[in-house]
CSV table of C-alpha atoms (C1' of nucleotides) in Angstrom, one decimal:
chain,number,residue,atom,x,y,z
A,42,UNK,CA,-34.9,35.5,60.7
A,43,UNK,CA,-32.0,36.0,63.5
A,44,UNK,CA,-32.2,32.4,64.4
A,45,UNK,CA,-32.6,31.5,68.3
A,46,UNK,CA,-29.4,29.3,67.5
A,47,UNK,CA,-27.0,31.8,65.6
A,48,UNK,CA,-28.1,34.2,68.4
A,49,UNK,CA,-26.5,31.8,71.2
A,50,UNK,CA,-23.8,31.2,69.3
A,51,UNK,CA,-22.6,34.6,68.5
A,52,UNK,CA,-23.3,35.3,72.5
A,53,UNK,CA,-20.8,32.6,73.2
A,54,UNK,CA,-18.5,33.7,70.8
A,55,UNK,CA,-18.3,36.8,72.6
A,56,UNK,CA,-17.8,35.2,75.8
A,57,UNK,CA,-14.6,33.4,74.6
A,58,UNK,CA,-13.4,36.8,73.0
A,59,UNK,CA,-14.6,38.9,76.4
A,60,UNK,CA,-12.6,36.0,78.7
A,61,UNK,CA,-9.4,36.3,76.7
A,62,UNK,CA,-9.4,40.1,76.9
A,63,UNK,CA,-10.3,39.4,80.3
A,64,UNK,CA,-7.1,37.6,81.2
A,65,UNK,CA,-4.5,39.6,79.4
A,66,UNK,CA,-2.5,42.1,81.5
A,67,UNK,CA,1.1,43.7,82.6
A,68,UNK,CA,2.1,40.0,83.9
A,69,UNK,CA,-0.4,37.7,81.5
A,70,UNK,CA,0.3,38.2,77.3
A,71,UNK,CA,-2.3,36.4,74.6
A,72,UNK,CA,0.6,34.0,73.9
A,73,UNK,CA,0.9,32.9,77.3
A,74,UNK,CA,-3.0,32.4,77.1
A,75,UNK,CA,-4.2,28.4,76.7
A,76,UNK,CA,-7.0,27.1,75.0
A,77,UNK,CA,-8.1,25.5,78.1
A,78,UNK,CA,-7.9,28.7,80.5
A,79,UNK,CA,-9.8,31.1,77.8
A,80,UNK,CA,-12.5,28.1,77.4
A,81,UNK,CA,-12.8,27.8,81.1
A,82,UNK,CA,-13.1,31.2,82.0
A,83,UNK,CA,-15.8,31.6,79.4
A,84,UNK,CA,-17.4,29.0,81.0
A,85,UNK,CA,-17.1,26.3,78.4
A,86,UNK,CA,-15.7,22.9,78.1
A,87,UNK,CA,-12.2,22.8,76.5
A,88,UNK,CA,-13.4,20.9,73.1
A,89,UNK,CA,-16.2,23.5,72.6
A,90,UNK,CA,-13.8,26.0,72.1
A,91,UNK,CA,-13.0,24.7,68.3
A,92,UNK,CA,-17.2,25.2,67.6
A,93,UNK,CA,-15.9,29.0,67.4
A,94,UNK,CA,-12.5,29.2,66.6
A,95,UNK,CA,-10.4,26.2,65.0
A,96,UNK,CA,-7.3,27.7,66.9
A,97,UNK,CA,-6.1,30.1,69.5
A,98,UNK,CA,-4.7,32.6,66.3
A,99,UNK,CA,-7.6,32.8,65.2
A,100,UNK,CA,-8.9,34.2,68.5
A,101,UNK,CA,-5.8,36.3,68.4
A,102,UNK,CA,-6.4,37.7,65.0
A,103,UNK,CA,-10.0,38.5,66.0
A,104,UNK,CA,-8.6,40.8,69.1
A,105,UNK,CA,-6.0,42.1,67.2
A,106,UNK,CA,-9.5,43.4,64.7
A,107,UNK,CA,-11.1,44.6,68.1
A,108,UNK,CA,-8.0,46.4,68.9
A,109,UNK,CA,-8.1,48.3,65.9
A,110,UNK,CA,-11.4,49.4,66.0
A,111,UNK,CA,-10.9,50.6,69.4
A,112,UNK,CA,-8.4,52.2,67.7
A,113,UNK,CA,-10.5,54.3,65.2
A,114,UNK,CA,-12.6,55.2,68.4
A,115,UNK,CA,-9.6,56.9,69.8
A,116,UNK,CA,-9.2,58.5,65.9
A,117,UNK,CA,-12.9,59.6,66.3
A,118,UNK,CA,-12.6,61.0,69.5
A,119,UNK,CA,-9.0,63.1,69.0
A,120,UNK,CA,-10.8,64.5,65.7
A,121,UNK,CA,-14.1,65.9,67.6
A,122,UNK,CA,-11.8,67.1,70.2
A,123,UNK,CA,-9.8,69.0,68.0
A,124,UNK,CA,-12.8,70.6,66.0
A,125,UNK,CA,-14.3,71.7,69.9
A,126,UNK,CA,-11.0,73.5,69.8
A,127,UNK,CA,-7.8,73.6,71.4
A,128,UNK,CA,-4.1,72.8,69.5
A,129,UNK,CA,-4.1,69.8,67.5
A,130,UNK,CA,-1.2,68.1,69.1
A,131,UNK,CA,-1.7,68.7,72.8
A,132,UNK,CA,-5.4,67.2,72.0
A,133,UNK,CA,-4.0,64.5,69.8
A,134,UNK,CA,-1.4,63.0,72.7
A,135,UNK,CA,-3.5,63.9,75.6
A,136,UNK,CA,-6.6,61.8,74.1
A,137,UNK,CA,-3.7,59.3,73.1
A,138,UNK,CA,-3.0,58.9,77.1
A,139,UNK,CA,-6.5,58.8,78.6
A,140,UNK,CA,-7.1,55.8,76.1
A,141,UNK,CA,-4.1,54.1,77.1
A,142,UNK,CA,-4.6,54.0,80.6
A,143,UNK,CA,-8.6,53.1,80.2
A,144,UNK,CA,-7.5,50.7,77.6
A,145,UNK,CA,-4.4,49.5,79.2
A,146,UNK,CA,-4.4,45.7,77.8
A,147,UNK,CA,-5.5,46.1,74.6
A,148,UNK,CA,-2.7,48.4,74.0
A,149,UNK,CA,-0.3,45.8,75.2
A,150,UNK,CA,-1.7,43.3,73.1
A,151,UNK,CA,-0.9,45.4,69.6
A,152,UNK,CA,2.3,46.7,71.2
A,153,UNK,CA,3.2,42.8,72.1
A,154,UNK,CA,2.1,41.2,68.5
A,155,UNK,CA,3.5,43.9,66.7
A,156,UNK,CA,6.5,41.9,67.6
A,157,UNK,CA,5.6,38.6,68.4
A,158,UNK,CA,6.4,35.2,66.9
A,159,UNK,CA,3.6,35.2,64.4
A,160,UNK,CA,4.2,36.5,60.8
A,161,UNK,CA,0.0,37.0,60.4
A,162,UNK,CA,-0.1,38.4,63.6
A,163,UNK,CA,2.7,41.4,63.0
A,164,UNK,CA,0.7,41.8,59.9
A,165,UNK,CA,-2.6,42.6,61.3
A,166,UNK,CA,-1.4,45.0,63.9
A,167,UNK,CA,0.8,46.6,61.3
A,168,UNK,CA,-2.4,47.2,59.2
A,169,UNK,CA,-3.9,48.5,62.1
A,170,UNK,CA,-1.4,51.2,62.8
A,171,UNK,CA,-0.8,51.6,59.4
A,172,UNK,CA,-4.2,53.0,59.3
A,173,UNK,CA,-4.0,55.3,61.8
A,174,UNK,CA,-1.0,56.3,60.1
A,175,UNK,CA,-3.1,57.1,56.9
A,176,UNK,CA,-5.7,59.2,58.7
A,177,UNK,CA,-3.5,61.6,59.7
A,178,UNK,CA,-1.2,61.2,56.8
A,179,UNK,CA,-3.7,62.6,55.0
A,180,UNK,CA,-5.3,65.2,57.2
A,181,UNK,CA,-1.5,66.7,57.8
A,182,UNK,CA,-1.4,66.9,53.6
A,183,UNK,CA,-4.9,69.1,53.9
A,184,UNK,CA,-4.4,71.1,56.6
A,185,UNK,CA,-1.0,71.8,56.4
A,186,UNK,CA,-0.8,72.0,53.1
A,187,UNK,CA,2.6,69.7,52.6
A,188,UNK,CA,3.6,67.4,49.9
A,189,UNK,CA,3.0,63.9,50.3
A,190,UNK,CA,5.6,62.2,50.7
A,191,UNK,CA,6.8,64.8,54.0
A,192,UNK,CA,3.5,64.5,55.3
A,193,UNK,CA,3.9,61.2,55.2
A,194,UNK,CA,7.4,61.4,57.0
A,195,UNK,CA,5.9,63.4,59.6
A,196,UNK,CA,2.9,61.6,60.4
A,197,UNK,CA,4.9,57.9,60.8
A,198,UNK,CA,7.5,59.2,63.0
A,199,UNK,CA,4.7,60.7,65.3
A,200,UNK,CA,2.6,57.3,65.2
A,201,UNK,CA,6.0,56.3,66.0
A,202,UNK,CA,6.8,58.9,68.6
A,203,UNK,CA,3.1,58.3,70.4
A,204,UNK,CA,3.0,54.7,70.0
A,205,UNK,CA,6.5,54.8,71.9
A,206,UNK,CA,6.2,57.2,74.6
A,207,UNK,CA,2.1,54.9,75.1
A,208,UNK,CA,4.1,52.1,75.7
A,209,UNK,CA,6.5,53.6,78.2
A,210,UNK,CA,3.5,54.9,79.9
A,211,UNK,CA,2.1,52.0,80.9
A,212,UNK,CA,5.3,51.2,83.0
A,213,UNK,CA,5.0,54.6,85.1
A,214,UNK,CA,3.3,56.6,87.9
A,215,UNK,CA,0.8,59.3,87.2
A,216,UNK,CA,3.6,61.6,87.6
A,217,UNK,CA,5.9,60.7,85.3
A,218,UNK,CA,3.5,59.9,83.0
A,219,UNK,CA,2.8,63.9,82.7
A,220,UNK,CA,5.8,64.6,82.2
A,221,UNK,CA,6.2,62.3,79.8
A,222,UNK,CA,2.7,63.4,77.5
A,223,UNK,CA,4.8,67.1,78.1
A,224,UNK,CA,8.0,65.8,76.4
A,225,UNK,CA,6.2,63.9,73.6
A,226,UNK,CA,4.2,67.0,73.0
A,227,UNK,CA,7.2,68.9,72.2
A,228,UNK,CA,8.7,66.1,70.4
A,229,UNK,CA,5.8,66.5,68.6
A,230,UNK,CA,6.2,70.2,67.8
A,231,UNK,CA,9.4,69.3,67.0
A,232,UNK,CA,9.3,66.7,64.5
A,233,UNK,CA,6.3,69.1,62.9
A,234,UNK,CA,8.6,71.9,62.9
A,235,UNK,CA,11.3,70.0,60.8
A,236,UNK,CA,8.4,69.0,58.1
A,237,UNK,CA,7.2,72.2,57.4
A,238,UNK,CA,10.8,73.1,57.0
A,239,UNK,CA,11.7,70.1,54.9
A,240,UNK,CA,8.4,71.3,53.1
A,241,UNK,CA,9.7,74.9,52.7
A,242,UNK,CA,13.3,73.6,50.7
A,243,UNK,CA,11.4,70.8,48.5
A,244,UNK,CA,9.2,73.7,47.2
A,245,UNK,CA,11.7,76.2,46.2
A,246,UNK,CA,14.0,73.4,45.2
A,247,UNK,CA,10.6,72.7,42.6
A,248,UNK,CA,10.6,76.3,41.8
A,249,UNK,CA,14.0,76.6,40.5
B,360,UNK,CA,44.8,29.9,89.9
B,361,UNK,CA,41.6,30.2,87.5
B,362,UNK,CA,40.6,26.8,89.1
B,363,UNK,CA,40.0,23.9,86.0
B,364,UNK,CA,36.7,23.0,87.9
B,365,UNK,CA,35.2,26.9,87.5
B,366,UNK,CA,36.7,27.0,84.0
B,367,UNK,CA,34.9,24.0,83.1
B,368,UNK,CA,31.5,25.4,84.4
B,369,UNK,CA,32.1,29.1,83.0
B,370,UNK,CA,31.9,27.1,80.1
B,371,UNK,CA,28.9,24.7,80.0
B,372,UNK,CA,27.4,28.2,81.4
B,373,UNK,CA,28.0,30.0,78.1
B,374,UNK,CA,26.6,26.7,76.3
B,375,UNK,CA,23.2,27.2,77.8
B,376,UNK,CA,23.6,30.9,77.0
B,377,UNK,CA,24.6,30.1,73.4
B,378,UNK,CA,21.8,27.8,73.0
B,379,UNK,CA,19.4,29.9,74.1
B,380,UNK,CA,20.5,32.6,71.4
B,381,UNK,CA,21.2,29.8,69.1
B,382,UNK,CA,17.0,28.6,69.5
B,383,UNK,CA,15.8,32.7,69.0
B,384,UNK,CA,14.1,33.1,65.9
B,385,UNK,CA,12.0,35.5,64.1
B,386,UNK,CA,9.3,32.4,65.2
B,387,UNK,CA,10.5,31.6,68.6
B,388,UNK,CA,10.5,34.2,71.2
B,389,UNK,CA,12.6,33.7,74.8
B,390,UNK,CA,9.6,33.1,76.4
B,391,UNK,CA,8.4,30.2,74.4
B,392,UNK,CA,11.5,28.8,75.1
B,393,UNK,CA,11.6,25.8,77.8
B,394,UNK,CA,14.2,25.0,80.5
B,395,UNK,CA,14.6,21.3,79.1
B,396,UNK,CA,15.3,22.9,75.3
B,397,UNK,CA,17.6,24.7,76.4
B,398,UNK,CA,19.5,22.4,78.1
B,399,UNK,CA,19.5,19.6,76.0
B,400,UNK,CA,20.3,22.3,73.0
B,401,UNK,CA,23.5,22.6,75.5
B,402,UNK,CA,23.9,18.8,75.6
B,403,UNK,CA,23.0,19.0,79.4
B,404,UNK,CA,20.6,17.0,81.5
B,405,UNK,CA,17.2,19.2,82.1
B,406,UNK,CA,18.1,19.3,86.3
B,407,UNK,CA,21.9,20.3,85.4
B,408,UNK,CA,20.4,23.8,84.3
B,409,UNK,CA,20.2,24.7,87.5
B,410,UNK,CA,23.6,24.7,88.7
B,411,UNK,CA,23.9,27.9,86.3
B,412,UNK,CA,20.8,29.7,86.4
B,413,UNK,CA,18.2,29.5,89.3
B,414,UNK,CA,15.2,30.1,86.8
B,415,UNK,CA,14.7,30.5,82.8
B,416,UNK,CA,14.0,34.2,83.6
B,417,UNK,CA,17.7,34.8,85.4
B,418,UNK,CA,18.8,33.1,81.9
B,419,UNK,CA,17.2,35.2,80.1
B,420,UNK,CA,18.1,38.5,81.8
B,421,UNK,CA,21.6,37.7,81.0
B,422,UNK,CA,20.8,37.4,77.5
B,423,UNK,CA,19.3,41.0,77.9
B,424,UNK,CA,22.8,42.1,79.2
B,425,UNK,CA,24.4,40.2,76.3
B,426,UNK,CA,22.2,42.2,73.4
B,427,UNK,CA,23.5,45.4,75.8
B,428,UNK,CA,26.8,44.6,75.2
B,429,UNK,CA,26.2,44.0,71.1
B,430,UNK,CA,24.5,47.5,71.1
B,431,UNK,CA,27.8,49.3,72.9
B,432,UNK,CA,30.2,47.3,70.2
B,433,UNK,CA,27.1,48.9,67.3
B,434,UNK,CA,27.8,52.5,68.9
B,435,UNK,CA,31.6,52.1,69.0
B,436,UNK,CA,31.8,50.8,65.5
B,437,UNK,CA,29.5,53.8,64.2
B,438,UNK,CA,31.1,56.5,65.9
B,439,UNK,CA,34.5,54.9,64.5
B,440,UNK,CA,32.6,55.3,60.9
B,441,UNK,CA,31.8,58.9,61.9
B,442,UNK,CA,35.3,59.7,62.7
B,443,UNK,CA,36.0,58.5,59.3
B,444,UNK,CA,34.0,60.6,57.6
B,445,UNK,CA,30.6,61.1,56.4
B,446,UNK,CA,27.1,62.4,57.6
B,447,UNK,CA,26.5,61.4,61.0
B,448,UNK,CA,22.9,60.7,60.5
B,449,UNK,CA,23.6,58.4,57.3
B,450,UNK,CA,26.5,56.7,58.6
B,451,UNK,CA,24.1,56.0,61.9
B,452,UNK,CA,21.5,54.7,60.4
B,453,UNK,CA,22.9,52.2,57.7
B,454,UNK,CA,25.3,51.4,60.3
B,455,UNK,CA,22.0,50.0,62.9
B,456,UNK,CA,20.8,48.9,59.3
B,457,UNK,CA,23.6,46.5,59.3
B,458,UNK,CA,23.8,45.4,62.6
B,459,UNK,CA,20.0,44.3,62.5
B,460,UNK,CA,20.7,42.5,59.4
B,461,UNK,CA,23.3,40.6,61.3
B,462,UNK,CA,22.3,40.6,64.5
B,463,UNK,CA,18.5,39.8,64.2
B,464,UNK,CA,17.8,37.8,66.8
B,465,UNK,CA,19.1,39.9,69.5
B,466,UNK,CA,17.3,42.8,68.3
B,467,UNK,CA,13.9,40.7,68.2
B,468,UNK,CA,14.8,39.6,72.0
B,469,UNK,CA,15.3,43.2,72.9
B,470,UNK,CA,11.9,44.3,70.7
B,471,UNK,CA,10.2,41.4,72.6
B,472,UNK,CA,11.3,41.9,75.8
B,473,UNK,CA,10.4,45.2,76.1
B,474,UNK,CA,6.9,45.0,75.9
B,475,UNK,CA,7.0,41.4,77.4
B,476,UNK,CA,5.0,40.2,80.7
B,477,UNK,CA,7.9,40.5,83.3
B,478,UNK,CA,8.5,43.8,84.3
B,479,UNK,CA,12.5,42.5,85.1
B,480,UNK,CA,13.1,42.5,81.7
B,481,UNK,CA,11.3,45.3,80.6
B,482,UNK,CA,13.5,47.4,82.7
B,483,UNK,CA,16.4,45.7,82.0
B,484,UNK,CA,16.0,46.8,78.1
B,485,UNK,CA,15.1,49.8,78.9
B,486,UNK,CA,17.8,50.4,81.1
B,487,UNK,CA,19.9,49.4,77.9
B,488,UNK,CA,17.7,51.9,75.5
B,489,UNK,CA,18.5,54.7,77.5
B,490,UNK,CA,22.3,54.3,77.9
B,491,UNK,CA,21.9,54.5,74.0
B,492,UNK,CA,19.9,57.5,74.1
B,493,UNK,CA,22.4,59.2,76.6
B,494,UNK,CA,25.1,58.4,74.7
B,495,UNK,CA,23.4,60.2,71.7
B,496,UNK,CA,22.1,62.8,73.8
B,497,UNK,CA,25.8,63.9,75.4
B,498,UNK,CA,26.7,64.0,71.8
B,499,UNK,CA,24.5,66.3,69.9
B,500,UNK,CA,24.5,68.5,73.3
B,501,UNK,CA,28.6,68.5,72.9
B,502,UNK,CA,28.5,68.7,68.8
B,503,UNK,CA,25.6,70.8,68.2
B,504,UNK,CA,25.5,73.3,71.4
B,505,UNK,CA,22.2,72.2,72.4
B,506,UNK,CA,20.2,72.8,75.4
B,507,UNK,CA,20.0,69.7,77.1
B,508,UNK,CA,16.6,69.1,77.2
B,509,UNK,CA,16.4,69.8,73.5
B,510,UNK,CA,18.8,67.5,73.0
B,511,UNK,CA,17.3,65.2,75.2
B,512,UNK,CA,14.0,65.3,73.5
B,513,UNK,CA,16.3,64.9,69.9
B,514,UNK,CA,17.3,61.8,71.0
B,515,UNK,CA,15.0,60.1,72.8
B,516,UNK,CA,13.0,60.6,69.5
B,517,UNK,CA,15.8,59.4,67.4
B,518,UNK,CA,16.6,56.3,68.9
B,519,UNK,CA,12.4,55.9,69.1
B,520,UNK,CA,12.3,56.1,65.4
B,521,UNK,CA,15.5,54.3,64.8
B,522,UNK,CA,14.4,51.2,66.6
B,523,UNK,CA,11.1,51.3,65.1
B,524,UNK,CA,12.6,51.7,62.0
B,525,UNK,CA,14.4,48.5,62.7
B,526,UNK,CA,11.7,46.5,63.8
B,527,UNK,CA,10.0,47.3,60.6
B,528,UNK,CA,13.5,46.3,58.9
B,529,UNK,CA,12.9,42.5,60.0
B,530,UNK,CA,10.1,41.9,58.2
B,531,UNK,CA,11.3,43.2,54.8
B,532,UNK,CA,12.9,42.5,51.8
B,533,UNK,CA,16.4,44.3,50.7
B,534,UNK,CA,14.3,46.4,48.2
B,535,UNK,CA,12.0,47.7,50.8
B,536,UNK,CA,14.7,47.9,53.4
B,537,UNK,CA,16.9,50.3,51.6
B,538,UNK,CA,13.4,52.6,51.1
B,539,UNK,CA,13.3,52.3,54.9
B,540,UNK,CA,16.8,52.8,55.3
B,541,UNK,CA,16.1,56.5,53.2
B,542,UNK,CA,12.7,57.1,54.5
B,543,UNK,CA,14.6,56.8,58.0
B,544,UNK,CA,17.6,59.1,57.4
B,545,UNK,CA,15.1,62.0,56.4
B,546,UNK,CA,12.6,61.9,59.0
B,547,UNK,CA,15.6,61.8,61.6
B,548,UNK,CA,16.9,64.9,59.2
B,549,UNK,CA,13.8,66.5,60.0
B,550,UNK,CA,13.8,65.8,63.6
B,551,UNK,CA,17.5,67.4,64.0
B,552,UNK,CA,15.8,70.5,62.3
B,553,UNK,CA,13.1,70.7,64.5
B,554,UNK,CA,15.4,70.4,67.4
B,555,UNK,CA,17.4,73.1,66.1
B,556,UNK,CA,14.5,75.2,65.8
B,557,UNK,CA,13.4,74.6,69.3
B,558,UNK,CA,16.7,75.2,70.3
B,559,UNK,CA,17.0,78.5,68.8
B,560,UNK,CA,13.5,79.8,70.4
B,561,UNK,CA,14.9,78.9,73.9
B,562,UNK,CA,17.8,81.0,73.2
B,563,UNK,CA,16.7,84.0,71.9
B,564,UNK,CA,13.8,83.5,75.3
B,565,UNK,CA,16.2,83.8,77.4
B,566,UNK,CA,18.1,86.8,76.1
B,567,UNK,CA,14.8,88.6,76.3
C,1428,DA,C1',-43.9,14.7,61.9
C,1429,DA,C1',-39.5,13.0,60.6
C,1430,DA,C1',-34.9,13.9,59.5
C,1431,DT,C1',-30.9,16.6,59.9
C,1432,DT,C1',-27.8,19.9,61.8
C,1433,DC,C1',-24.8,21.4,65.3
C,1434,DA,C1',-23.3,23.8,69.9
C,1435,DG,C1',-21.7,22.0,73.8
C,1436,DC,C1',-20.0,18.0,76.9
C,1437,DG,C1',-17.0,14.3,78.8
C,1438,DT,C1',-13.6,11.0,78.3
C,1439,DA,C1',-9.2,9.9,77.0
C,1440,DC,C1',-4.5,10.2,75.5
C,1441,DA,C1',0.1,11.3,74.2
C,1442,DA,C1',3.4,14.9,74.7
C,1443,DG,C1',5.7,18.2,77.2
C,1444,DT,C1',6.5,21.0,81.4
C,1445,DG,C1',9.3,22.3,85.9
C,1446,DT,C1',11.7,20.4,89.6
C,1447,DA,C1',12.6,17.3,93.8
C,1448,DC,C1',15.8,13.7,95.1
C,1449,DA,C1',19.4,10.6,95.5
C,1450,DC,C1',23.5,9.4,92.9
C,1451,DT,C1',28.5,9.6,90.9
C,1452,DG,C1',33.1,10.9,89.9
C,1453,DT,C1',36.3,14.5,89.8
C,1454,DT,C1',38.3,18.6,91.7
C,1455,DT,C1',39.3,21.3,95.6
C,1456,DT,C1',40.2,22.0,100.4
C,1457,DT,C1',41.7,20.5,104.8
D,408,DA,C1',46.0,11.2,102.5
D,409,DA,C1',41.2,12.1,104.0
D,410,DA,C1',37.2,15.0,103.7
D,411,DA,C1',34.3,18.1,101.5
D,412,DA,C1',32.3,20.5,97.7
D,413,DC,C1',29.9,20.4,93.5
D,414,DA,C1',29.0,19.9,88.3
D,415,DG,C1',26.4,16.8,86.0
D,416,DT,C1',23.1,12.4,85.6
D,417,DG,C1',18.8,9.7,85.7
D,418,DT,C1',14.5,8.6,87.7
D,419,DA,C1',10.3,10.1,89.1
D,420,DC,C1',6.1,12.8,89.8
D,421,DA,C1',2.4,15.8,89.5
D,422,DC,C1',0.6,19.1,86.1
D,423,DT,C1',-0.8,21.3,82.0
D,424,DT,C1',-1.3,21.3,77.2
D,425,DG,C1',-4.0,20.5,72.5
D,426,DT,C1',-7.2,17.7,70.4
D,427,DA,C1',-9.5,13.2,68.6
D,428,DC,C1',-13.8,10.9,69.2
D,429,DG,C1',-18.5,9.8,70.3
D,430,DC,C1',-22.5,11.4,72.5
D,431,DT,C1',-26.8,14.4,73.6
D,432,DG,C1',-30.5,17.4,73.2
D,433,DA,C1',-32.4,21.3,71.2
D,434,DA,C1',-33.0,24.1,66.9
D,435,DT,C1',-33.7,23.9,62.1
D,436,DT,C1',-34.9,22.0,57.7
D,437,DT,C1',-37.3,18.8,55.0
DNA sequence: AAATTCAGCGTACAAGTGTACACTGTTTTT
DNA sequence: AAAAACAGTGTACACTTGTACGCTGAATTT
């Protein structure tokens, strides 16, 4: 029994979820988002708004979840990339690139309330990326066969490398932004140069 | 002849611009911030405001120039550190350590701003960003006989991960902030390797 | 069939917003 | 000494905001 009522509800839900990703842009963050402007674009009264969420956080929170599983798309996508062939990073960053400029605002929403004024909300992006961290955390530990704690190393600073050079991205020309996925590439190559190396002096340090 | 009329007004002026820092919290961003706070934080009349600053945003961009000018005095005192000894990478990095444990505020405007919904003051903090970068870049060229894009890819990544680094720092306790602090020095350890690396496979390129 | 639940609506209100306008008193210029 | 400039004030207005409250009609439970 799906219930004709819970059925209409979860479809308006959706609307008030699909009208405030709707609204967000370059020029337009969640914060600056009202009540009244989300329920109106969803095509409800204001007061019906608290039927589905008692607050705009909570609205917030529930993008911020949407976010992340877009997220693990992007994860899902890089990893059958990779296995089709072709080097790991360059797939990795160009995937990386493509989803931020089809997914423009939602990556401006986790970049935003990774620092905004909300302690839950810096939280639940953090676990976001903190997951995406993990993943390849751990698949930089099995490939590359590295000790934890340097693969670790390796794979936040590149979160932290991509994350960055994403978020510069969204402020340039199709130009620049090449040579920008170039540079990150190599910083890329880089930064996984100085693990393995890193790597390479822990184990002989353990041998000895 | 300084004029005790401009005086007077250079002085309310640095009021509003004191209030506004003075309001900036880890819970209160610029932007939530409202012209008539402001103002009566400065002990003004909301419509005085405007004898100052044509708009919050013109405020606020001179609050960006403001964290600009803490950032140059962090660089100064760190290479005066430097000169007195000690790795450059440690020093660095409890040195930023320090200033964000001081300086919060301005680092969360700058954080903010940066990924904020006016693209003003998104350039404006980058603008700030990369005069930190350069000034890191001419260095390792000078110090470690780079070429320059390797040491422009060095640190463009090494002020990525430092800020980010920071960010992270805000949210912390001293405990996990000192973990940081290591976890920080060693991936920018590895990043200088990689560099190196690079830098070394360029050269011996070009001889061949 | 009757009783209950509940999504959505409309009204209403207090609080806060930016800013236009006319004013005052002091400093500066003429 | 007279005139002009101008920092700061107080009033006023049109808007937007969140949300309390009571209502309605359809779906659900009894």
């Amino acid at each position: 029994m799906v219930g004709i009522r819970a059925q209409q509800k979860e479809k308006t839900r959706r609307q008030l979820i699909d009208a405030a990703l709707g609204q967000l842009s370059a020029e337009r963050s969640f914060s600056s988002l009202s009540l009244r402007e989300v329920a109106k674009e969803a095509g409800l009264a204001p007061t019906s708004f608290y039927r589905h969420f008692s607050d705009m956080d909570e609205l917030g929170l529930t993008l911020v979840d949407e976010a992340g599983l877009t997220l693990r798309q992007l994860m899902r996508q890089a990893r059958q990339r990779i296995a089709d062939g072709g080097s790991v990073i360059h797939t990795s960053v160009i995937t990386f690139m493509e989803f931020i400029e089809s997914n423009g605002n939602i990556f401006r929403l986790l970049l935003r309330e990774r620092s905004g004024t909300s302690t839950e909300f810096r939280a639940a992006v953090n676990r976001e990326i903190r997951y995406f961290t993990m993943e390849l955390c751990d698949y930089l530990q099995q490939a590359n066969q590295l000790d934890a704690e340097v693969a670790y190393l390796q794979a936040n600073a590149a979160v932290t490398i991509v994350f960055s050079a994403g978020s510069d991205a969204l402020d340039v020309d199709k130009r620049e932004r090449e040579q920008l996925t170039e540079r990150t590439i190599n910083q890329l190559r880089m930064i996984a140069r100085g693990a393995f190396d890193l790597n390479n002096r822990l184990k002989s340090k353990r041998r000895s």
